[in-house]
mmCIF file with all atom_site columns, C-alpha atoms in Angstrom:
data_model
loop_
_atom_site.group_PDB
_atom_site.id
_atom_site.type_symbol
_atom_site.label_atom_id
_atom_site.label_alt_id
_atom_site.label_comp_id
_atom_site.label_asym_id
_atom_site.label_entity_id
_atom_site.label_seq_id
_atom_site.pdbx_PDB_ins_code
_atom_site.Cartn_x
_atom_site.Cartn_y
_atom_site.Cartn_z
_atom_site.occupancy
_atom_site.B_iso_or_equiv
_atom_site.pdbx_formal_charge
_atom_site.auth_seq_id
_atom_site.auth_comp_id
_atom_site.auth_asym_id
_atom_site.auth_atom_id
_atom_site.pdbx_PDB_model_num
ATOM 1  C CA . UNK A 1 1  ? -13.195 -47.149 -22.191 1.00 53.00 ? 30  UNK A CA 1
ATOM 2  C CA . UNK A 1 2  ? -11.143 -44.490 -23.800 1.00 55.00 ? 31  UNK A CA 1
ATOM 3  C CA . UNK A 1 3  ? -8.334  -42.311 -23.429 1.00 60.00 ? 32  UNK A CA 1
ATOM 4  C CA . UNK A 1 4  ? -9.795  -38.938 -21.911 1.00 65.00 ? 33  UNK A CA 1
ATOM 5  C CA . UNK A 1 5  ? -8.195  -35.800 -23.757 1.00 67.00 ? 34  UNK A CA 1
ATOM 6  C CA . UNK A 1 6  ? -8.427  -32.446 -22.074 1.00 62.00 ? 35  UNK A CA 1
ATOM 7  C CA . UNK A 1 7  ? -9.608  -29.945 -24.315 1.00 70.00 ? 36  UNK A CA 1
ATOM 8  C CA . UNK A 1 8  ? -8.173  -27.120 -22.252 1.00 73.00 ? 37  UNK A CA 1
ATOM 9  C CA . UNK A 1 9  ? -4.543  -25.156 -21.974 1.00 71.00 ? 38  UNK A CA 1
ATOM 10 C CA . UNK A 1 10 ? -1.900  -26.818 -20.742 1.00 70.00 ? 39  UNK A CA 1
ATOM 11 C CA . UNK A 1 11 ? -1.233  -25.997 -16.919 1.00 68.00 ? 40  UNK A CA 1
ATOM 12 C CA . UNK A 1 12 ? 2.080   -23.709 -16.867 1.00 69.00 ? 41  UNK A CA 1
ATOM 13 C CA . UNK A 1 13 ? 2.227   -23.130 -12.793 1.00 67.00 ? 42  UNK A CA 1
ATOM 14 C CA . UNK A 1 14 ? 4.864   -20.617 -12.576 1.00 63.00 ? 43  UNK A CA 1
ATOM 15 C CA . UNK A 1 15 ? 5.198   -19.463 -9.130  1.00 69.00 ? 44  UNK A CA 1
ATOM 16 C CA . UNK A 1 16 ? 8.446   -17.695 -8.875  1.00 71.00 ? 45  UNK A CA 1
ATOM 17 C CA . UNK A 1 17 ? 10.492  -16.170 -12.122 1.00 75.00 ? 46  UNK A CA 1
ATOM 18 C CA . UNK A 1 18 ? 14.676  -16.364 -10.650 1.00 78.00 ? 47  UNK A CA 1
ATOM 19 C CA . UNK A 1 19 ? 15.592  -12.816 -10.992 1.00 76.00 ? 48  UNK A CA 1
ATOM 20 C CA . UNK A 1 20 ? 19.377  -11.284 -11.061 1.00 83.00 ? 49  UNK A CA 1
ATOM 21 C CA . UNK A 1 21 ? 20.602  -10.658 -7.500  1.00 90.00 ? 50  UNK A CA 1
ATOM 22 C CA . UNK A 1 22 ? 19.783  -7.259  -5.812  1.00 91.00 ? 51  UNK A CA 1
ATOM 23 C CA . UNK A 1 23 ? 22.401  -5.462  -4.395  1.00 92.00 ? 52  UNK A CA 1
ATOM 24 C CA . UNK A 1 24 ? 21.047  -6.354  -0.996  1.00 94.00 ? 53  UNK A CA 1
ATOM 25 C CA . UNK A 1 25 ? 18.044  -8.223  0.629   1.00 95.00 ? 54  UNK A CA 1
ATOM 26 C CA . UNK A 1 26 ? 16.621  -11.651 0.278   1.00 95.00 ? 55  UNK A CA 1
ATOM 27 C CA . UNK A 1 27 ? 16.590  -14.016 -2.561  1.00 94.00 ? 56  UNK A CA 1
ATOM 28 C CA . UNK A 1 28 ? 14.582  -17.130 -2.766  1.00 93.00 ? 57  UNK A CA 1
ATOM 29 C CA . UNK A 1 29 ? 15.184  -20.731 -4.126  1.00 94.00 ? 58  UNK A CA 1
ATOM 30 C CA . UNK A 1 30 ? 15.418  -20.517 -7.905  1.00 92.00 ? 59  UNK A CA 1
ATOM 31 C CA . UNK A 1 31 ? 17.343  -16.846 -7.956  1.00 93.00 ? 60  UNK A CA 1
ATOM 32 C CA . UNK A 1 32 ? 20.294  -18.396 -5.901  1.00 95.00 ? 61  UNK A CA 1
ATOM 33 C CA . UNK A 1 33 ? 20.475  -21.676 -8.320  1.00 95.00 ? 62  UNK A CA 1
ATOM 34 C CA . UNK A 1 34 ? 20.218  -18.914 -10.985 1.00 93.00 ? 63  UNK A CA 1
ATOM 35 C CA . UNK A 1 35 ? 23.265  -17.176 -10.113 1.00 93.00 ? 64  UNK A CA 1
ATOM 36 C CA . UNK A 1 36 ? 25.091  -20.468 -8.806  1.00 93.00 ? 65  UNK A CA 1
ATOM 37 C CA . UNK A 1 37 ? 24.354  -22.913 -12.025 1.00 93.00 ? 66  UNK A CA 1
ATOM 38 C CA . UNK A 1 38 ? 23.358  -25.550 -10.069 1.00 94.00 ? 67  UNK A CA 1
ATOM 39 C CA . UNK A 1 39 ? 20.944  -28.072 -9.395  1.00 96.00 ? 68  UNK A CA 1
ATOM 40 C CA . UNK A 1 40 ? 18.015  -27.662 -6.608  1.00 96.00 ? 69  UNK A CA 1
ATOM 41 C CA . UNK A 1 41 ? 19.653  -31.375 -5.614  1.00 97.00 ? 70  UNK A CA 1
ATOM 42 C CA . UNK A 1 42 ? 22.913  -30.357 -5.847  1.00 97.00 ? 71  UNK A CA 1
ATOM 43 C CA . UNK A 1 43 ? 22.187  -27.238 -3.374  1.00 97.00 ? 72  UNK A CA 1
ATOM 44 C CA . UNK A 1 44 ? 20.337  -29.532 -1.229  1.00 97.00 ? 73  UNK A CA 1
ATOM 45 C CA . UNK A 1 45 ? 22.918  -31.746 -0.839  1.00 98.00 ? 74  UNK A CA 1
ATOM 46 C CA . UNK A 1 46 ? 25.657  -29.000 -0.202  1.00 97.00 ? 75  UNK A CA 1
ATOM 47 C CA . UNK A 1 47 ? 23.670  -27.236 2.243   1.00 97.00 ? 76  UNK A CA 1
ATOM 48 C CA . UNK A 1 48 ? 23.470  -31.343 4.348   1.00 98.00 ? 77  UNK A CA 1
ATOM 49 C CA . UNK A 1 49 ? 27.155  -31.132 3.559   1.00 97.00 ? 78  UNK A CA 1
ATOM 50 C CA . UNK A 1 50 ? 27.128  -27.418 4.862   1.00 96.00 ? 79  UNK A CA 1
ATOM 51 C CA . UNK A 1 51 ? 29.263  -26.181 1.834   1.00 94.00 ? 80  UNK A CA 1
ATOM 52 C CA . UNK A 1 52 ? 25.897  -23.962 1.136   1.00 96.00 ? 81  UNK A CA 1
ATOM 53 C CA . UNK A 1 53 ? 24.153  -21.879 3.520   1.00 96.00 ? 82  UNK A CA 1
ATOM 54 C CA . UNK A 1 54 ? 20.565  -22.926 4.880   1.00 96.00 ? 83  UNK A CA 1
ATOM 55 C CA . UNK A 1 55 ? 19.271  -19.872 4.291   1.00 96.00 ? 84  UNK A CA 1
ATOM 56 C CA . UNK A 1 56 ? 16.247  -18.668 7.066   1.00 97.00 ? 85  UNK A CA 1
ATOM 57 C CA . UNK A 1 57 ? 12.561  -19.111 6.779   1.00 97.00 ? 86  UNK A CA 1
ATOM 58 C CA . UNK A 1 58 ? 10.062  -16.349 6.430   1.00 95.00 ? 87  UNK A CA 1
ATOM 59 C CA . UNK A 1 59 ? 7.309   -19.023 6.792   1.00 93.00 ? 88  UNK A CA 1
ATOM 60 C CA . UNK A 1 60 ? 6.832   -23.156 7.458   1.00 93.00 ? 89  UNK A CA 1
ATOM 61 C CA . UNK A 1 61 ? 6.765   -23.366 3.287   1.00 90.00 ? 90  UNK A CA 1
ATOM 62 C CA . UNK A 1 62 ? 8.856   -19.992 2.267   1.00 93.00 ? 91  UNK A CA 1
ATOM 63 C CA . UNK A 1 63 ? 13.134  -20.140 2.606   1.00 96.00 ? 92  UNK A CA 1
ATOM 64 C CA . UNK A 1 64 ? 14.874  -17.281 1.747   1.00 96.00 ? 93  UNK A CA 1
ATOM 65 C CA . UNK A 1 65 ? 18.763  -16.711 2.047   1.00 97.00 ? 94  UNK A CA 1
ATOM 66 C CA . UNK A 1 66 ? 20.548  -13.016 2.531   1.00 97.00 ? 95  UNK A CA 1
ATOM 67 C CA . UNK A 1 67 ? 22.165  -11.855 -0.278  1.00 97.00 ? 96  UNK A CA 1
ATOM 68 C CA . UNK A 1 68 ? 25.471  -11.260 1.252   1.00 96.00 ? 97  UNK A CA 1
ATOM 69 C CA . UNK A 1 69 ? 25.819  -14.800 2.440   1.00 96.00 ? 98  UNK A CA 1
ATOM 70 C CA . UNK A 1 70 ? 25.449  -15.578 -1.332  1.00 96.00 ? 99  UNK A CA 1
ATOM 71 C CA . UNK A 1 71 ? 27.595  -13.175 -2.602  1.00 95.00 ? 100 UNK A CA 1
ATOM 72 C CA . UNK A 1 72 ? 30.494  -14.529 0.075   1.00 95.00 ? 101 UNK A CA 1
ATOM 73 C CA . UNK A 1 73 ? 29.263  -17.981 -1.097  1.00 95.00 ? 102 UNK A CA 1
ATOM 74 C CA . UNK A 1 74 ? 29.916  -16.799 -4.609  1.00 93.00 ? 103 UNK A CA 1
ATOM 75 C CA . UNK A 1 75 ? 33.474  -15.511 -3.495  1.00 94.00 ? 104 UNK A CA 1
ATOM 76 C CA . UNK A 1 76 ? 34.670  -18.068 -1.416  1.00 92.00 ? 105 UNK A CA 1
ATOM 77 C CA . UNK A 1 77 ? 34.102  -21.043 -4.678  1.00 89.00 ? 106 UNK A CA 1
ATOM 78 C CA . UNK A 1 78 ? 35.425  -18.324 -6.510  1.00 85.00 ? 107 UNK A CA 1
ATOM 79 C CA . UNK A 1 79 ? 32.633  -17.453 -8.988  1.00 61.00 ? 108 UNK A CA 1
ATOM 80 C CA . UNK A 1 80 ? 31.882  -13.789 -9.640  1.00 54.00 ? 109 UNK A CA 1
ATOM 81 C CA . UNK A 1 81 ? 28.224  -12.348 -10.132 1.00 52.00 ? 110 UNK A CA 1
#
């Protein structure tokens, strides 16, 4: 038997592009590693160490976090953005 070689385009699944933060309002996953420079398992593991806020969900599979809680974050390791 041989190695099966798809023909078609690779598969880019792109489901959220991080974008700048807005002045105010809520800011999913990848924006707030954006602006922070980190890690999703580095966030992860400062929100379990509750340096990082949890953020709130809008739905069982959809976390968000306010951007004024990242903007104090932001302050408070004193970053700017």
């Amino acid at each position: 038997m041989s190695a099966k070689t798809n023909p078609q385009k690779p598969r880019n699944k792109i489901t959220y592009t991080p974008a700048p933060l807005p002045a105010e309002g809520l800011v999913r996953l990848p924006s707030v590693l954006a602006v922070l420079g980190i890690s999703r398992t580095s966030f992860h593991n400062g929100i379990k160490a509750k340096i990082y806020p949890a953020g709130e969900l809008l739905s069982p599979r959809c976390r968000v976090w306010r951007v004024e809680q990242i903007r104090a974050l932001i302050d408070k390791l004193g970053g700017a953005a």
